[in-house]
PDB file of C-alpha atoms in Angstrom:
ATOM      1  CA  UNK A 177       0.000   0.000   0.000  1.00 47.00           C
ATOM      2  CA  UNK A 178       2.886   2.642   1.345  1.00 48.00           C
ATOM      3  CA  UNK A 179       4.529   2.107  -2.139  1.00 49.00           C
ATOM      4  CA  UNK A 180       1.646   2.380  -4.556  1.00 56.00           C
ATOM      5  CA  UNK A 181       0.669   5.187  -2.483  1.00 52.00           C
ATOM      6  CA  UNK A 182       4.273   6.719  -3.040  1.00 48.00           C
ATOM      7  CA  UNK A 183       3.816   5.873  -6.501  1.00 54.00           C
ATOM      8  CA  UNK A 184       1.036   7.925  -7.267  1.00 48.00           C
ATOM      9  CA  UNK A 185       2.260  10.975  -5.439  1.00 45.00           C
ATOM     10  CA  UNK A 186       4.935  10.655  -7.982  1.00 45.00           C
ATOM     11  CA  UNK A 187       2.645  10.258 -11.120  1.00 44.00           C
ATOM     12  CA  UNK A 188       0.528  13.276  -9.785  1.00 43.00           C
ATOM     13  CA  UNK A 189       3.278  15.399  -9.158  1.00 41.00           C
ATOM     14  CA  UNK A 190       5.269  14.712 -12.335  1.00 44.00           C
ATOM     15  CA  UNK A 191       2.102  15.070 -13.805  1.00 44.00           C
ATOM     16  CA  UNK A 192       2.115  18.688 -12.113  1.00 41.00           C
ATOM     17  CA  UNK A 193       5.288  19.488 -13.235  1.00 40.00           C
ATOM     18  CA  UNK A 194       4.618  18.685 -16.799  1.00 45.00           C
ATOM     19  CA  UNK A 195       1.920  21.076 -17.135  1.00 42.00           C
ATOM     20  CA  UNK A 196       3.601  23.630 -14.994  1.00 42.00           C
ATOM     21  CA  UNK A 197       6.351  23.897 -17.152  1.00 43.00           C
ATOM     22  CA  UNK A 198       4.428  23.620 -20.259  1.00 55.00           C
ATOM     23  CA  UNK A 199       2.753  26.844 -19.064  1.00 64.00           C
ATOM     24  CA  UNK A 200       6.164  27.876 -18.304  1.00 56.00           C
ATOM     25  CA  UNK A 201       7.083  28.538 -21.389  1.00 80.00           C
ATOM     26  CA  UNK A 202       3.861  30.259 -22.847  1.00 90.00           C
ATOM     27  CA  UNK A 203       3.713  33.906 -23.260  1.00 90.00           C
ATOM     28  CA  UNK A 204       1.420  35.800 -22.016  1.00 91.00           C
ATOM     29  CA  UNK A 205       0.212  37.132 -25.235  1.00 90.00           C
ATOM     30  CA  UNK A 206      -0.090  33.318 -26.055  1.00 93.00           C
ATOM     31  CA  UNK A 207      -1.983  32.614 -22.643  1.00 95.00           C
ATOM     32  CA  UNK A 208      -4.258  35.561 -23.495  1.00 92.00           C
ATOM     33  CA  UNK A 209      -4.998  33.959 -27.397  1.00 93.00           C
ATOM     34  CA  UNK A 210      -5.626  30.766 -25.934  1.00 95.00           C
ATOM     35  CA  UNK A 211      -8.400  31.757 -23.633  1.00 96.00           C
ATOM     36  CA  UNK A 212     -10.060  33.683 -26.626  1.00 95.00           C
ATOM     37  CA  UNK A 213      -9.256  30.779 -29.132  1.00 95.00           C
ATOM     38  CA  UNK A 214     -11.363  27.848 -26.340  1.00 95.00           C
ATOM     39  CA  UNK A 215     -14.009  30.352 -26.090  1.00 96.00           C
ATOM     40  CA  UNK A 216     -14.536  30.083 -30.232  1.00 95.00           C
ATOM     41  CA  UNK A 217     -12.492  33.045 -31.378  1.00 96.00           C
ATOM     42  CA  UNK A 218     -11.071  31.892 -34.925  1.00 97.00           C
ATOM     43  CA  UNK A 219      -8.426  34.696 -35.509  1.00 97.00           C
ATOM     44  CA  UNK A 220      -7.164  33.707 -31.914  1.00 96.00           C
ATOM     45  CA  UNK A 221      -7.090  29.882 -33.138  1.00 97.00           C
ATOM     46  CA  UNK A 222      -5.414  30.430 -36.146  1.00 97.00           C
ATOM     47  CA  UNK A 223      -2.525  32.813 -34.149  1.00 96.00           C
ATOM     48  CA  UNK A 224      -2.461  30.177 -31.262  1.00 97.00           C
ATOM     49  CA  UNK A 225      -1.484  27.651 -34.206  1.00 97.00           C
ATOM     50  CA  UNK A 226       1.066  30.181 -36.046  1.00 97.00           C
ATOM     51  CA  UNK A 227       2.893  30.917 -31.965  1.00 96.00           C
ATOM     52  CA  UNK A 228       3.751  26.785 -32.194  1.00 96.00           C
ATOM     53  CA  UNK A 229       4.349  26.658 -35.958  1.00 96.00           C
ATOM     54  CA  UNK A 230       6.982  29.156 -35.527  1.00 95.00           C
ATOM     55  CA  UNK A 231       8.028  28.841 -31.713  1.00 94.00           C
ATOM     56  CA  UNK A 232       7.350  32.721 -30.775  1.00 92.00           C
ATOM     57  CA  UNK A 233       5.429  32.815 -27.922  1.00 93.00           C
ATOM     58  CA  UNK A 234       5.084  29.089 -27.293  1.00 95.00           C
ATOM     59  CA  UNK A 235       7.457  25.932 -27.866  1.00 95.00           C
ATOM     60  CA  UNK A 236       7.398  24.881 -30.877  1.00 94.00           C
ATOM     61  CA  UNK A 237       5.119  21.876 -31.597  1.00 96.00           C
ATOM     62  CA  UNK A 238       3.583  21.088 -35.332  1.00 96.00           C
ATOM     63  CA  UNK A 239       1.110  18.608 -33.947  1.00 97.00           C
ATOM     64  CA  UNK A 240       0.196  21.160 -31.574  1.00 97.00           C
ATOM     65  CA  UNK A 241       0.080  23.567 -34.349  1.00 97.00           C
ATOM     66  CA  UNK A 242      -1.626  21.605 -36.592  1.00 98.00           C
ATOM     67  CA  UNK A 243      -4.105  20.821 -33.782  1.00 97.00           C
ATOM     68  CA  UNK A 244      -5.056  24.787 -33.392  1.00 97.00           C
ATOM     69  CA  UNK A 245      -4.857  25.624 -37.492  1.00 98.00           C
ATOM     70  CA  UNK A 246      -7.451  22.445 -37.887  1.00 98.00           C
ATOM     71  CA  UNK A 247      -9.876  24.153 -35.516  1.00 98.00           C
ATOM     72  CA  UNK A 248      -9.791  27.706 -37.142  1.00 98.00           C
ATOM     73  CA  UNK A 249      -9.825  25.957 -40.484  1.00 98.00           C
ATOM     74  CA  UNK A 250     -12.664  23.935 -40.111  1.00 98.00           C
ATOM     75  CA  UNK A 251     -14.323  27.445 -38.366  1.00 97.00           C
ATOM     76  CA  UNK A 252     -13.704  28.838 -41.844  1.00 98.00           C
ATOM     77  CA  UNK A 253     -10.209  30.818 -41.488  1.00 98.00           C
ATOM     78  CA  UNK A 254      -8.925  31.020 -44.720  1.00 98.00           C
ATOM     79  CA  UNK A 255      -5.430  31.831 -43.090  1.00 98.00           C
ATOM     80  CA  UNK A 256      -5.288  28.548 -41.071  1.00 98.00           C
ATOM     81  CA  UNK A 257      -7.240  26.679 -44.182  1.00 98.00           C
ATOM     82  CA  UNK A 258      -3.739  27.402 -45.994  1.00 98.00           C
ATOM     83  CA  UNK A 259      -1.657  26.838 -43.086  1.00 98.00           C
ATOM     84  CA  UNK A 260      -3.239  23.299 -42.192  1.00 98.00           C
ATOM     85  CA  UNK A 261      -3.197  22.412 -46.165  1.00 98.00           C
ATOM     86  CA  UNK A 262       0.308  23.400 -46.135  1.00 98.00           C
ATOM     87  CA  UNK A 263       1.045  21.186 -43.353  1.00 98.00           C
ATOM     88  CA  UNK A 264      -0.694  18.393 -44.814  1.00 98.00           C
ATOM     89  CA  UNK A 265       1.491  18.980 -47.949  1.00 98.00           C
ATOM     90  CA  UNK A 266       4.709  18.344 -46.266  1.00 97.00           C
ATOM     91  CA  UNK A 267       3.458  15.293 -44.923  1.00 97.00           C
ATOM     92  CA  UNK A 268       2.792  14.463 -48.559  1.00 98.00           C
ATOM     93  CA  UNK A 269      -1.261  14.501 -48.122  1.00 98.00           C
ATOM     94  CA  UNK A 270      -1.447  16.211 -51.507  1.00 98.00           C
ATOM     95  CA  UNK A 271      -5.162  15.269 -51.701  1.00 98.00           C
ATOM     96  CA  UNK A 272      -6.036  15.959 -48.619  1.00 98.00           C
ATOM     97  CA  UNK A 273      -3.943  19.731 -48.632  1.00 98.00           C
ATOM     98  CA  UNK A 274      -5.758  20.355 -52.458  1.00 98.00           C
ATOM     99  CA  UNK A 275      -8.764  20.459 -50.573  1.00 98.00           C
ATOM    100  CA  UNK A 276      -7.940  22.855 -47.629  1.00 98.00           C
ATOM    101  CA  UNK A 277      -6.416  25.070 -50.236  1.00 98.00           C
ATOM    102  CA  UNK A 278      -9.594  25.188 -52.385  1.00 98.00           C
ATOM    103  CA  UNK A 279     -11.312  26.295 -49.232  1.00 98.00           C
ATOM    104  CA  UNK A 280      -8.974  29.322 -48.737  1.00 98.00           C
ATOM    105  CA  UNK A 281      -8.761  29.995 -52.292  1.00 98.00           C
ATOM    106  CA  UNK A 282     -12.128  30.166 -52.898  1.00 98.00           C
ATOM    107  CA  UNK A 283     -11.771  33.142 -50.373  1.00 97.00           C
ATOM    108  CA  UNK A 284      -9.506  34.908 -51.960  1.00 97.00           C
ATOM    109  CA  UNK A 285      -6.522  33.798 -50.346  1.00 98.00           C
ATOM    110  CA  UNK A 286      -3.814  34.416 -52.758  1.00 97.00           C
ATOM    111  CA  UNK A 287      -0.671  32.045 -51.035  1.00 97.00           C
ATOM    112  CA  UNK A 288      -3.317  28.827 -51.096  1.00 98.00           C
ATOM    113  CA  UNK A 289      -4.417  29.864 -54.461  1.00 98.00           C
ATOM    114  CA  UNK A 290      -0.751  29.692 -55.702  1.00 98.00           C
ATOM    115  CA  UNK A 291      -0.233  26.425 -53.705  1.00 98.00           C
ATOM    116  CA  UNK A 292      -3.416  24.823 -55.313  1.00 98.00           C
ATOM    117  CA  UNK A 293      -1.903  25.926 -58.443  1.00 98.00           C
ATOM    118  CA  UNK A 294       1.130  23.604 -57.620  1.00 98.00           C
ATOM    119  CA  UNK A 295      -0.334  20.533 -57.127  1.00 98.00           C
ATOM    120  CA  UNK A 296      -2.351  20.915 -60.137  1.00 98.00           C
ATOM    121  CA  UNK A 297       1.592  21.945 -62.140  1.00 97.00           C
ATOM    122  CA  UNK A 298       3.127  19.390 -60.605  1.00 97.00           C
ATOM    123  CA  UNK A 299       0.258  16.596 -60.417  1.00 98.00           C
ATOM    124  CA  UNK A 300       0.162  16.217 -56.864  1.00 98.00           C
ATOM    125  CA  UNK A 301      -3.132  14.594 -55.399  1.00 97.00           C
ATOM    126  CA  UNK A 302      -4.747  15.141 -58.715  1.00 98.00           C
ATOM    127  CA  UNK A 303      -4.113  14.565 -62.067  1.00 98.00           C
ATOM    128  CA  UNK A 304      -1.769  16.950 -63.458  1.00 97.00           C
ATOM    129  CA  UNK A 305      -3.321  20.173 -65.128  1.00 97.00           C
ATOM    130  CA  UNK A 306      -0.608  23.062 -66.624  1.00 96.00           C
ATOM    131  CA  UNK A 307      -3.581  24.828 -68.280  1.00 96.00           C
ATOM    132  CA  UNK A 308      -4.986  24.661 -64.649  1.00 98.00           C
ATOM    133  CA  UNK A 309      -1.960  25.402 -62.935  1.00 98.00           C
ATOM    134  CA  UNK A 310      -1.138  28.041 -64.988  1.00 98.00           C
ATOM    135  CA  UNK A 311      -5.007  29.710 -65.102  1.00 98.00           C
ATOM    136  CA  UNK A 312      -4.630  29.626 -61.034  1.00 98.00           C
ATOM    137  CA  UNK A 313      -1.032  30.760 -60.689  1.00 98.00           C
ATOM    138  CA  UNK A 314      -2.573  34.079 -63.135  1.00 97.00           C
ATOM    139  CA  UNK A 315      -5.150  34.321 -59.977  1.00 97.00           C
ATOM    140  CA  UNK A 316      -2.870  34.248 -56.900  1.00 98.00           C
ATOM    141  CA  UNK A 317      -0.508  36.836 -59.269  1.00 98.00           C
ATOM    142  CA  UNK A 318      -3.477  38.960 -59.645  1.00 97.00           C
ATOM    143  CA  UNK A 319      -4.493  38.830 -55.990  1.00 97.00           C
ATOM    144  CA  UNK A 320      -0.503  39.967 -55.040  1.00 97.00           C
ATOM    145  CA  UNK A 321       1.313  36.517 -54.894  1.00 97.00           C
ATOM    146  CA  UNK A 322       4.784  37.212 -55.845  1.00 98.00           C
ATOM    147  CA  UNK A 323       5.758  33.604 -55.678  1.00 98.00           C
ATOM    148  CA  UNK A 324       2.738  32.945 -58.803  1.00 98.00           C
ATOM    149  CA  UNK A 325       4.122  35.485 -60.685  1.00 98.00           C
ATOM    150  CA  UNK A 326       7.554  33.607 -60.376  1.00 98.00           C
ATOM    151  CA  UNK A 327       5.747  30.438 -61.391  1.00 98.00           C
ATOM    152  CA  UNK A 328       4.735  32.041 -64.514  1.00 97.00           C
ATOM    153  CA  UNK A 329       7.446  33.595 -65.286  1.00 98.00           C
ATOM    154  CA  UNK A 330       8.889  30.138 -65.254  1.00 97.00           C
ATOM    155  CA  UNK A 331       5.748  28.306 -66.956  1.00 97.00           C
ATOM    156  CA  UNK A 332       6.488  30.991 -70.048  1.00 97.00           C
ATOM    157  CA  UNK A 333      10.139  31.076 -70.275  1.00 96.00           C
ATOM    158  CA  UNK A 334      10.013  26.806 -70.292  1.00 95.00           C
ATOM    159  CA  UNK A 335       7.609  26.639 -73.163  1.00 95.00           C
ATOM    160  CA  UNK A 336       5.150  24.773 -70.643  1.00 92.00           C
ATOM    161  CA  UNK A 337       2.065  26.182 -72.004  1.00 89.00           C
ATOM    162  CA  UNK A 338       3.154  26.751 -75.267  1.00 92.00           C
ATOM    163  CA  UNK A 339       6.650  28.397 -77.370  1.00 95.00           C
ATOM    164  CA  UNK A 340       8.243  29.634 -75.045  1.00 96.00           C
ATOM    165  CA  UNK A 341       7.996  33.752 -74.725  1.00 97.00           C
ATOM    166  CA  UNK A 342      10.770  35.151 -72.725  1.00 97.00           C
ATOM    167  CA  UNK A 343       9.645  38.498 -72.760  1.00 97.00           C
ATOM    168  CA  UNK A 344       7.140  37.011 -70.674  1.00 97.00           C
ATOM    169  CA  UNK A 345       9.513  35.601 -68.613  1.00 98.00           C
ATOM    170  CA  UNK A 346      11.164  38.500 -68.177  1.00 97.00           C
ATOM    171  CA  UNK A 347       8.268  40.459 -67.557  1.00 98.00           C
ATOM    172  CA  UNK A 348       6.664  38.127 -64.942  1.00 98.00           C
ATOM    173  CA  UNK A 349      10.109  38.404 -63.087  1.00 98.00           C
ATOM    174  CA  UNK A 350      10.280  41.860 -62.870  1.00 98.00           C
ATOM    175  CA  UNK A 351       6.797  42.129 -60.867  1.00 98.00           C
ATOM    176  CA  UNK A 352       7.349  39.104 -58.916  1.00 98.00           C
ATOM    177  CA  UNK A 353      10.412  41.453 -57.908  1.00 97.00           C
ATOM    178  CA  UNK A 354       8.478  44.316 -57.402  1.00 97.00           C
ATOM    179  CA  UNK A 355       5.844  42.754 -55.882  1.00 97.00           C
ATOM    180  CA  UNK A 356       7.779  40.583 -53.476  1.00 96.00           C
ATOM    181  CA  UNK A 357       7.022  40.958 -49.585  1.00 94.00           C
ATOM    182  CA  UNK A 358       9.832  42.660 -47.180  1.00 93.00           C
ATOM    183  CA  UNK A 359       9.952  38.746 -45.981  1.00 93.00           C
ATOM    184  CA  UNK A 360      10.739  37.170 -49.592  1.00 96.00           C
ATOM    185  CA  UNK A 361      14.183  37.569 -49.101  1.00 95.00           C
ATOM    186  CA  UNK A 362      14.800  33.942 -50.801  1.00 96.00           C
ATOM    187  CA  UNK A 363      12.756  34.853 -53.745  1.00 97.00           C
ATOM    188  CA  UNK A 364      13.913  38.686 -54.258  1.00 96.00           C
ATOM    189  CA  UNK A 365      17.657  37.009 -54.351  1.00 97.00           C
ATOM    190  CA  UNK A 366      16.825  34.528 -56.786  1.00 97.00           C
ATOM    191  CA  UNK A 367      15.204  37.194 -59.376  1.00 97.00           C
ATOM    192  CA  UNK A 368      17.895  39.408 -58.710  1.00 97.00           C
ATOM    193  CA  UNK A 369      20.323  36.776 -60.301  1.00 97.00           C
ATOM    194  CA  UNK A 370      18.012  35.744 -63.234  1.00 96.00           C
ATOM    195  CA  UNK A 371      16.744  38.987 -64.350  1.00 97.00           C
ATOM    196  CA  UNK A 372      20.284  39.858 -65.328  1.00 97.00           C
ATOM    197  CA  UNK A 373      20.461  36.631 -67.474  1.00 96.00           C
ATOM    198  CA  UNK A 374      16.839  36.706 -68.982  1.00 96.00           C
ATOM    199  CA  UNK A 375      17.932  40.712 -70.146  1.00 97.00           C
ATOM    200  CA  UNK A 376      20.775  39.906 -71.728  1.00 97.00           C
ATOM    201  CA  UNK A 377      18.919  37.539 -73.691  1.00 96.00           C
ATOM    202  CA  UNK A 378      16.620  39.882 -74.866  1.00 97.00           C
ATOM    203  CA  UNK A 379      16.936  42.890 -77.672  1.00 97.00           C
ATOM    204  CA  UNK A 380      16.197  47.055 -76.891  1.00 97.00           C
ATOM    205  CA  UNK A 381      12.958  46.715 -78.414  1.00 98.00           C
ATOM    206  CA  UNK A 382      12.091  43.619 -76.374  1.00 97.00           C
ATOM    207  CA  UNK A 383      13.408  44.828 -72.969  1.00 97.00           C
ATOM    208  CA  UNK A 384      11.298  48.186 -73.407  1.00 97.00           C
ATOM    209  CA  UNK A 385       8.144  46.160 -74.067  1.00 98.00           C
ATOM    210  CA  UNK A 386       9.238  44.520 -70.609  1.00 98.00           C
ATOM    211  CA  UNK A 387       9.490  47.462 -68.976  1.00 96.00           C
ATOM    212  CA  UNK A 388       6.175  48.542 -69.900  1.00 97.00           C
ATOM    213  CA  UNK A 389       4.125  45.745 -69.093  1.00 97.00           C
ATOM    214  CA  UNK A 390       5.754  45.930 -66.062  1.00 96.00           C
ATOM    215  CA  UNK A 391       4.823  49.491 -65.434  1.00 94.00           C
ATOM    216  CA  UNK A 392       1.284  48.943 -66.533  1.00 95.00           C
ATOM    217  CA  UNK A 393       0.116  46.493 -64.510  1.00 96.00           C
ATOM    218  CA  UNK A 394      -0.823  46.116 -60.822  1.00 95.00           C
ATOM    219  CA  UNK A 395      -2.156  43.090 -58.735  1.00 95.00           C
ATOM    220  CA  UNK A 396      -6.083  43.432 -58.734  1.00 91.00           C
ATOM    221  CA  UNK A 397      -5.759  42.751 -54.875  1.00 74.00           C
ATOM    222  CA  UNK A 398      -2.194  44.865 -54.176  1.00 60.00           C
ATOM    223  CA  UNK A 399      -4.079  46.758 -51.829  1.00 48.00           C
ATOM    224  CA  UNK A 400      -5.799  43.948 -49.908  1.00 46.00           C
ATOM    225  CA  UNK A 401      -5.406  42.496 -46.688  1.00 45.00           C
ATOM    226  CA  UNK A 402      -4.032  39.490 -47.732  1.00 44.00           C
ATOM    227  CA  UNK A 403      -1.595  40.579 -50.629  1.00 42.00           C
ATOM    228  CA  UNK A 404       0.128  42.829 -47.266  1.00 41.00           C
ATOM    229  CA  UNK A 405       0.374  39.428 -45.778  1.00 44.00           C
ATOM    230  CA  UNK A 406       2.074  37.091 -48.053  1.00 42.00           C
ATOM    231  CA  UNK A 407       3.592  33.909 -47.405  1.00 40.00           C
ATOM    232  CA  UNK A 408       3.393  32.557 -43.629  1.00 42.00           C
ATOM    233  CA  UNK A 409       5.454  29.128 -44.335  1.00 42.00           C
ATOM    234  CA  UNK A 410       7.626  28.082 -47.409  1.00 40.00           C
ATOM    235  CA  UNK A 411       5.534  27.008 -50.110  1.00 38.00           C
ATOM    236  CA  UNK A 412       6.840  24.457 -51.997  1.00 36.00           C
ATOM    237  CA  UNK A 413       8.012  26.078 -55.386  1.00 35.00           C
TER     238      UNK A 413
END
């Protein structure tokens, strides 16, 4: 009896100790979203999900991130709609992602719409669809996705939806460059080493017509909410 009885003083108070320090390491910004997020708030969900995701505010946990961008998600938050899909994606869920990004995109989220385009370019959890890929990559450019506008800059200068047109290329670069968020610093590198090489294939009267395409056109969405945001997690260009 004495050592059962020591036994479970020892579960219950390592038991204690677990949660204790799991609160121990929560911010109180992150103790304040979680309250909101259990009493339904979505926005507080989603944040609770992107504090473990990216280990600011919380530890970092993906199931435990996963756990809180599946409840926003399924409350209808576009943001954690793309976040979740994009976790199912590195898992290699492809169908299962397609379908949490159709949700969001369907919103107007421009980084799901680009990563729907993806698995429909690359056949992933569907059969593959260029002409699809390619229709939804001009959406998510249009709503402010830099990383689309790469994609068809690339889609063009390949010949993958036709010859290939590297004035296109080169003038789907030049706004993915311009258009590129503060936090694209991957992406804004990258152009700045191929939009050297793409002009030097190109004549005078070729790079002008780049120039003005480029200067007279703006994302239909540049202004919105989520074209500010751009990209919360790698996609997987």
């Amino acid at each position: 009896m004495k050592t059962s009885l020591v036994h479970l003083c020892f579960v219950v108070l390592a038991t204690f100790s677990n949660i204790a320090m799991a609160d121990w390491f929560l911010s109180s910004e992150t103790k304040s979203l979680i309250a909101k997020a259990e009493a339904g708030d979505t926005d507080a969900q989603f944040r609770v999900g992107v504090a473990y995701d990216f280990g600011k505010g919380a530890p970092r946990d993906g199931k435990e991130a996963m756990k809180w961008y599946r409840m926003a998600a399924e409350n209808g938050n576009a943001e954690a709609q793309n976040s979740f899909g994009s976790g199912l994606q590195a898992e290699k869920r492809y169908s299962e992602a397609l379908a949490w990004y159709e949700k969001a995109s369907a919103q107007g989220h421009a980084v799901a719409t680009n990563n729907l385009a993806y698995l429909y370019d690359m056949g992933l959890g569907v059969k593959q669809d260029r002409r699809k890929g390619f229709e939804l990559y001009s959406q998510a450019a249009d709503l402010g996705s830099a990383e689309a506008m790469w994609n068809m800059a690339n889609m063009h200068g390949s010949g993958q939806i036709g010859e290939k047109d590297m004035v296109a290329a080169c003038v789907w670069s030049k706004r993915a460059r311009k258009y590129a968020k503060p936090g694209e610093r991957q992406l804004q590198s990258h152009l700045n080493r191929v939009i050297p090489q793409l002009e030097q294939m190109l004549s005078a009267e070729q790079l002008d017509s780049c120039k003005q395409q480029l200067e007279n056109w703006s994302p239909v969405a540049s202004n919105s909410k989520d074209a500010q945001l751009g990209s919360q997690q790698d996609a997987p260009q």
